[in-house]
Structures are given as C-alpha cells and as structure tokens.
Amino acid sequence: MSDQDAAAPTRREALTAAGTAAALGLTGCSDLVNGSASERHTGTRSQPYSVTIPPAGEVTFESVPDIWVAENASWADMGVALGVGKPSAVVLTGEYRTWPYDDIPGLSTSKDGITSLWQDGITRERFYDIDAGVHFIDPNYMTNLIPNWNREDVDNVSQNVAPLCGNTSFSTYSWHDSYPYLSLYEATEKVAQVFQRTARFDALRTLHDDTIAAIQDRLPPERDRPEIALLSPGSTEPEQFYPYRLGDRTAYKHWRDLGVRDALAGSDIQSFTSDRGSIDYEPLLDIDPEVLMFYTDRYRTASDFRDTYLSFMREHSTASRLSAVQTGDVYPAGGMYQGPILNLSKTERAATQLFPDEFDRSEELFDRQRVADIVNGDTDP
C-alpha cells in the first residue's frame, strides 16, 4: 500500500459536509455561503473521498488537506507521526510537549509557526485567518468547554472554512456519552485516512504493537507492580492537588499497558475531570500511595523536577510522612496528551521510572530510527 503525499496547493471546491452537519444536528447546514465554500489550501488533487469520524459523521474531501488544525497535542502528534508535519494551530501551544521529538532523527521540537487558538478565548475569525482544510477538533468540545461557542458557530466554521471533525478522547466527559470514544490508534487511523497515509499508519501500529509486547514480556508479575496516584500539583510548592483516576481513555494508555494499579481506587476521591475538585495531604496520607506521579505545568528534567517538587515535600511537615516521598518515588508524568510518538516516549519513561530493576534509565525501549523512517515514508518492514 502506498501513501499519497501532500504536494503544492490547489483550488478546493465546495466541501461536501452534509453528513457532518446531519450528525451534529446543526441547522441550515445545506446552504453554503454564496452557494459554495471559499477557496482552501489543499494538497494533491484526487478523487473525492470520505472519512467517518464520530461525532461529525461522514466528511468528504475533494483533495488532501494541506493546512490543518489539531485540538491538542494528541492529534498534533498523529500528524507528525504520519509525516504530515506539525499543525498550523492547536487550542493551547503550551500544552503541546514536543521534547520527545528531540531524539527522533530529523524531527524538530520547535513550535514556531503554530498558532494558539486560545487567546483570551477563541474567535471564529481565528479559524478564518488560518484557513485550514480540516480541523481535528471535536465540535462538542467547542460547545461544552469553550466559552461563547454554540452550534451556530460550529456550523459557520464547518461550512465556510473546513469541518470540525475530531473526537475528544483523552478523558471522560458527560457530553461524550452519545458517541464512542476513539482509542489512540483508532484516532490515528482516521487522521491517516484524511491525509491518505495509511501505509505509514500500518507501520506505526506494527512498531507500537511490537514495542509494547517486548516491554510487557519483561514486566514483573502483576502482584509486584506498584499502585500509583496520578496528581496535578497546585503549585511548585504544593499544598493541594488535582487528582486523576486511571481510566480507559488515551491519557492513561501507557499506565494500562504497564499494568500499574490506581492507588485512589476504592476511595471517594473523584477525578478532576469529573468534579473539578482538589485534595490536600490528609487523604493522601490515609491512602499512602507507593508512587506519586505529577502532571506538571511544563516539561522538567528529572533533576529539575526533584529539586522543585520532591525537595519541598521532604521538608514539609505532612508531605514528608508519605511513603513515596520518603523513598523518592515521586516522578513527572508529563502531559495528558499522546499520539503515536508521544505514547512510545511516555511508555518508555514510565517503565524506567516504575521498574528500575528491569529497565535501565538509559535504555531505549523503542526504535527511534524506525520512527524517523516511517515519518519519512519508509514503511517497509
């Protein structure tokens, strides 16, 4: 199977989005402004093709999009892994942690040229300015989590710029109940279909499956795997934390693959994504997790992390009583988002953090050169 790679821009005719509009329940979706969509930057001219992405439904493309937008680092990383390059925009550039690209040959960590859609809110005009050919953004994310957005706004952008056809799957939301969550590789396959790069997708999935199987073969028995508490500290000198429960969504994929257990299971502590609540040290002392994993405000090296968080907690009268603090088993968890490359990096780091007797900190558990080859279109085994 061969990829159809993006080339010079061509004129894109009206985007056929009736399936998208019907699936979203939008009003007035059959009438395009002035009878047709405006010109879009697109890639290789091809026969029209359709991709079905819930909740948007079936979306038809006249040609392969050239300019594109991602909801978050998960979707951005999918495009990078497929060799499309970084998106023109994400909702928040600060949440796109690109440091894992640093040791992939040929990949850059730079976010220059990526627009942050959120600039004291998100406006429809910003979508018009970027003029993308596809937005991998869940329309329900926009209407439920972005202030001042409604179905009319989604309709307007989907009709007159390009469809919003992502699927928010990094965490669980009540407004997501009516349509399926996509797994990391289900979502990546949708991106591959949109960009006509299914050979790269197949190669990435094979690399992933082989890598995870090799790591799992070396894991200790389940009874010897630790319980972790996944937390976001309220500050660099934390007195409160925002807790996260290990779940079925893509944010927790690497923890599931490593077979670790949720230390908060069985407690009445809810995930921050459910009730936006916080906890202090007292309930943590009652549970006393073996390992504390922290979502932090930015990427920190291991030494910077320890100097910032662990040093403070060891001097804290209450935090210092936690077993994880006493043993030093407090680690950075990175960000919540992950596509194929970020997932491999997260899985490798978590394995070396949690199982140091089996995995040396300097050991590379996935093939960086193979990732680079796939990104560049070499899909041969």
XYZ file of C-alpha atoms in Angstrom:
381
model
C 0.000 0.000 0.000
C 1.411 3.410 -0.895
C 0.864 6.836 0.638
C -0.429 9.823 -1.276
C 1.788 12.632 -0.027
C 0.841 16.295 0.094
C 2.046 18.482 -2.756
C 1.521 22.062 -3.934
C -1.785 23.737 -3.058
C -4.701 23.531 -5.470
C -8.146 25.116 -5.512
C -10.592 23.165 -3.355
C -14.167 23.206 -4.478
C -17.094 23.135 -2.094
C -16.577 20.691 0.760
C -19.320 18.112 0.914
C -20.336 18.231 4.538
C -23.975 17.209 4.627
C -23.129 14.067 6.607
C -21.202 16.146 9.093
C -23.994 18.638 9.513
C -26.648 15.977 9.970
C -24.586 14.128 12.565
C -24.060 17.323 14.546
C -27.708 18.293 14.444
C -26.824 21.702 13.006
C -29.467 23.941 11.470
C -29.324 25.411 7.998
C -26.405 23.196 7.049
C -27.442 22.503 3.480
C -26.894 26.109 2.380
C -23.315 27.189 1.839
C -22.491 30.851 1.923
C -22.911 32.263 -1.604
C -23.616 28.759 -2.821
C -20.165 27.279 -2.176
C -17.337 27.185 0.305
C -14.437 29.557 -0.168
C -11.108 28.500 -1.607
C -8.975 26.378 0.684
C -5.331 25.416 0.724
C -5.231 21.743 -0.214
C -2.761 19.078 -1.154
C -2.680 16.612 -4.011
C -5.669 16.659 -6.349
C -7.530 13.386 -6.094
C -10.942 11.873 -6.458
C -13.275 12.895 -3.629
C -13.108 10.559 -0.663
C -14.913 10.315 2.661
C -13.818 9.568 6.227
C -16.243 8.843 9.064
C -15.216 10.385 12.397
C -17.717 10.446 15.267
C -19.445 12.691 16.208
C -19.084 14.571 12.921
C -20.083 11.555 10.864
C -19.072 11.182 7.232
C -16.889 14.015 5.954
C -15.999 14.242 2.263
C -12.790 15.802 0.996
C -12.230 16.942 -2.584
C -8.469 16.607 -2.109
C -5.928 16.018 0.653
C -5.800 18.947 3.125
C -2.572 20.894 3.234
C -3.221 23.237 6.170
C -4.689 21.629 9.273
C -5.572 22.306 12.900
C -5.427 19.982 15.926
C -7.430 20.192 19.136
C -4.451 19.209 21.264
C -1.055 17.520 21.288
C -2.631 14.078 20.747
C -3.934 14.969 17.289
C -0.881 17.101 16.525
C 1.403 14.158 17.252
C -0.660 11.899 14.993
C 0.032 14.189 12.057
C 3.731 14.404 12.893
C 3.999 10.614 13.165
C 2.350 10.256 9.748
C 4.859 12.622 8.170
C 2.422 15.488 7.653
C 4.364 17.842 9.927
C 3.078 19.936 12.795
C -0.355 21.574 12.545
C -0.844 25.255 11.868
C -2.678 25.646 15.177
C -3.696 23.882 18.383
C -6.001 25.118 21.128
C -3.076 25.725 23.525
C 0.502 25.591 22.271
C 1.786 25.449 25.850
C 0.211 22.008 26.272
C 1.990 20.596 23.212
C 5.037 18.963 24.797
C 7.435 18.396 21.885
C 10.542 17.382 23.848
C 10.206 13.665 22.890
C 10.956 14.672 19.281
C 14.445 15.744 20.303
C 15.956 12.276 19.903
C 13.989 11.259 16.795
C 16.297 11.837 13.788
C 15.014 14.660 11.624
C 12.267 15.882 13.969
C 12.297 19.344 15.495
C 10.959 20.369 18.889
C 10.230 23.886 17.650
C 6.662 25.162 17.826
C 7.411 28.225 15.734
C 4.560 28.962 13.375
C 1.943 27.090 15.416
C -0.898 29.399 16.419
C -2.591 29.070 19.781
C -6.322 29.176 19.088
C -6.937 30.209 22.680
C -6.019 33.861 23.129
C -8.296 35.023 25.922
C -10.965 32.912 24.251
C -11.379 31.504 20.744
C -12.991 33.503 17.965
C -14.495 32.357 14.686
C -12.264 34.889 12.942
C -9.175 32.999 14.026
C -10.375 29.940 12.110
C -10.954 32.099 9.044
C -7.465 33.593 9.333
C -5.809 30.165 9.480
C -7.976 28.902 6.589
C -7.320 25.203 7.187
C -8.583 22.271 5.160
C -9.538 20.226 8.226
C -9.886 20.800 11.977
C -9.312 17.730 14.158
C -11.422 19.305 16.896
C -14.448 17.700 18.482
C -17.407 20.025 17.795
C -18.856 19.118 21.184
C -15.590 20.154 22.835
C -16.126 23.613 21.383
C -19.729 23.951 22.539
C -19.186 22.449 26.002
C -15.747 23.666 27.062
C -15.091 26.846 25.085
C -16.927 29.941 26.367
C -19.340 31.676 23.998
C -19.389 28.897 21.388
C -22.621 27.308 20.216
C -23.848 25.117 17.367
C -24.259 28.099 15.090
C -20.555 28.895 15.484
C -19.578 25.294 14.759
C -21.907 25.310 11.739
C -20.384 28.526 10.447
C -16.770 27.326 10.635
C -17.526 23.789 9.413
C -19.420 25.115 6.385
C -17.329 28.080 5.389
C -13.783 27.087 6.378
C -13.480 23.321 6.957
C -15.162 20.667 9.121
C -14.587 20.271 12.838
C -14.245 16.511 12.933
C -12.163 15.454 15.919
C -13.081 13.252 18.857
C -12.076 14.276 22.392
C -10.772 11.037 23.887
C -8.036 11.906 26.386
C -10.544 11.926 29.262
C -14.195 11.139 30.034
C -16.970 13.719 29.694
C -20.731 13.551 30.208
C -21.382 15.260 26.868
C -19.497 12.432 25.115
C -21.957 9.708 26.136
C -23.873 9.615 22.851
C -20.939 8.653 20.613
C -17.897 6.395 21.001
C -14.516 7.438 22.289
C -11.689 6.661 19.894
C -8.600 4.820 21.097
C -5.236 6.342 20.267
C -4.755 4.174 17.192
C -8.391 4.432 16.101
C -7.965 8.207 16.036
C -4.601 7.950 14.285
C -6.165 5.775 11.611
C -8.771 8.493 10.975
C -6.002 11.051 10.531
C -4.184 8.673 8.190
C -7.336 8.278 6.109
C -7.816 12.032 5.866
C -4.195 12.556 4.770
C -4.149 9.373 2.651
C -1.208 7.914 4.558
C -2.479 4.508 5.545
C 0.814 2.722 4.830
C 2.532 4.881 7.433
C -0.292 4.146 9.857
C 0.082 0.379 9.395
C 3.825 0.651 10.006
C 3.317 2.773 13.131
C 0.789 0.338 14.550
C 3.151 -2.590 13.948
C 6.012 -0.737 15.643
C 3.754 0.091 18.575
C 2.462 -3.456 18.982
C 5.943 -4.961 18.808
C 7.366 -2.399 21.254
C 4.608 -2.810 23.845
C 4.773 -6.611 23.610
C 8.539 -6.550 24.197
C 8.151 -4.290 27.246
C 5.311 -6.348 28.701
C 7.380 -9.528 28.363
C 9.847 -8.033 30.839
C 7.386 -6.720 33.422
C 7.254 -8.311 36.875
C 4.157 -10.280 37.911
C 1.048 -8.139 38.406
C 1.209 -8.518 42.183
C 4.626 -6.821 42.132
C 3.563 -3.820 40.078
C 3.036 -0.593 42.030
C -0.071 1.389 42.805
C 0.285 4.965 41.623
C -1.541 8.170 42.452
C -1.771 10.476 39.451
C -1.961 14.098 40.586
C -1.540 17.622 39.319
C 0.116 19.771 41.997
C -1.498 23.133 42.646
C 1.873 24.898 42.591
C 5.599 24.197 42.677
C 5.258 24.210 46.469
C 2.089 22.152 46.582
C -0.404 22.201 49.425
C -3.238 20.846 47.277
C -3.538 18.550 44.281
C -5.978 17.875 41.469
C -6.440 14.089 41.368
C -6.905 11.919 38.290
C -8.275 8.409 38.282
C -6.677 5.922 35.907
C -9.300 5.240 33.272
C -9.941 3.847 29.835
C -9.109 6.971 27.826
C -5.983 7.741 25.840
C -4.376 9.833 28.610
C -3.884 6.633 30.625
C -2.911 4.218 27.861
C 0.720 3.786 28.934
C -0.298 3.072 32.535
C -2.720 0.388 31.359
C -0.079 -1.154 29.086
C 2.324 -1.340 32.030
C -0.337 -2.921 34.240
C 0.002 -0.471 37.123
C -2.868 -0.007 39.568
C -4.730 3.108 40.661
C -3.931 3.913 44.283
C -7.095 6.008 44.505
C -9.340 3.080 43.556
C -11.825 2.308 46.313
C -11.629 5.814 47.763
C -14.243 8.532 47.416
C -11.774 10.752 45.544
C -13.136 11.649 42.131
C -11.167 12.551 39.040
C -10.619 16.249 38.488
C -12.203 15.912 35.055
C -15.423 14.789 36.755
C -15.923 17.272 39.603
C -13.028 19.788 39.233
C -12.185 19.073 42.870
C -8.901 19.090 44.757
C -7.400 17.290 47.746
C -4.728 18.078 50.309
C -2.213 15.806 52.037
C -4.581 14.245 54.556
C -6.426 11.883 52.171
C -3.105 11.035 50.566
C -1.760 10.022 53.964
C -4.796 7.796 54.506
C -4.103 6.025 51.185
C -0.304 6.393 51.271
C 0.374 5.520 47.599
C 3.548 3.659 46.693
C 4.282 6.096 43.881
C 3.211 9.676 43.177
C 3.082 10.778 39.521
C 2.696 14.505 38.827
C 1.241 16.276 35.838
C 3.262 19.488 35.865
C 2.894 22.930 34.312
C 5.764 22.378 31.897
C 8.416 19.883 30.915
C 11.085 19.446 33.570
C 14.183 17.297 33.571
C 14.397 14.614 36.252
C 16.822 16.689 38.325
C 14.778 19.883 37.950
C 11.643 18.012 38.955
C 13.242 16.597 42.092
C 14.750 19.956 43.038
C 11.376 21.634 42.580
C 8.792 19.223 43.989
C 10.478 16.440 45.924
C 12.798 18.739 47.856
C 9.857 20.843 49.019
C 7.812 17.811 50.043
C 10.676 16.288 52.015
C 10.823 19.455 54.102
C 7.050 19.661 54.513
C 5.751 18.506 57.911
C 2.885 16.486 56.422
C 4.137 15.561 52.953
C 7.339 14.134 54.425
C 5.284 11.411 56.117
C 4.191 9.946 52.765
C 5.979 6.697 51.903
C 6.545 7.779 48.292
C 8.254 10.958 49.459
C 10.460 9.049 51.882
C 11.545 6.559 49.189
C 11.846 9.207 46.488
C 9.212 7.565 44.314
C 7.764 10.863 43.096
C 8.056 11.343 39.340
C 6.932 13.594 36.493
C 4.036 12.156 34.500
C 4.348 14.535 31.563
C 1.181 15.858 29.942
C -2.170 14.155 29.361
C -1.989 14.122 25.582
C -0.364 11.474 23.430
C -0.236 10.382 19.825
C 1.943 7.544 18.489
C 5.344 9.130 19.160
C 4.442 10.719 22.483
C 2.929 7.405 23.612
C 6.115 5.471 22.880
C 8.115 8.081 24.780
C 5.714 8.106 27.740
C 5.650 4.319 27.946
C 9.441 4.134 27.901
C 9.850 6.778 30.598
C 7.171 5.276 32.839
C 8.694 1.795 32.509
C 12.128 3.050 33.576
C 10.627 5.083 36.439
C 8.454 2.318 37.873
C 10.573 -0.756 37.147
C 14.209 0.349 37.595
C 15.322 -3.195 38.415
C 14.272 -4.293 34.925
C 14.687 -1.217 32.745
C 17.793 0.925 32.969
C 17.164 4.671 32.816
C 19.475 4.983 29.791
C 17.890 2.088 27.896
C 15.970 2.872 24.701
C 12.829 0.769 24.616
C 11.657 1.831 21.172
C 13.493 2.283 17.876
C 13.972 5.998 17.204
C 15.362 5.424 13.737
C 12.402 3.266 12.795
C 10.068 6.082 13.867
C 12.028 8.515 11.696
C 11.904 6.126 8.741
C 8.115 5.786 8.998
C 7.677 9.545 9.297
C 9.709 9.891 6.096
C 7.633 7.308 4.264
C 9.808 4.193 4.548
C 7.137 1.687 5.533
C 8.944 -1.493 4.523
C 9.464 -3.868 7.481
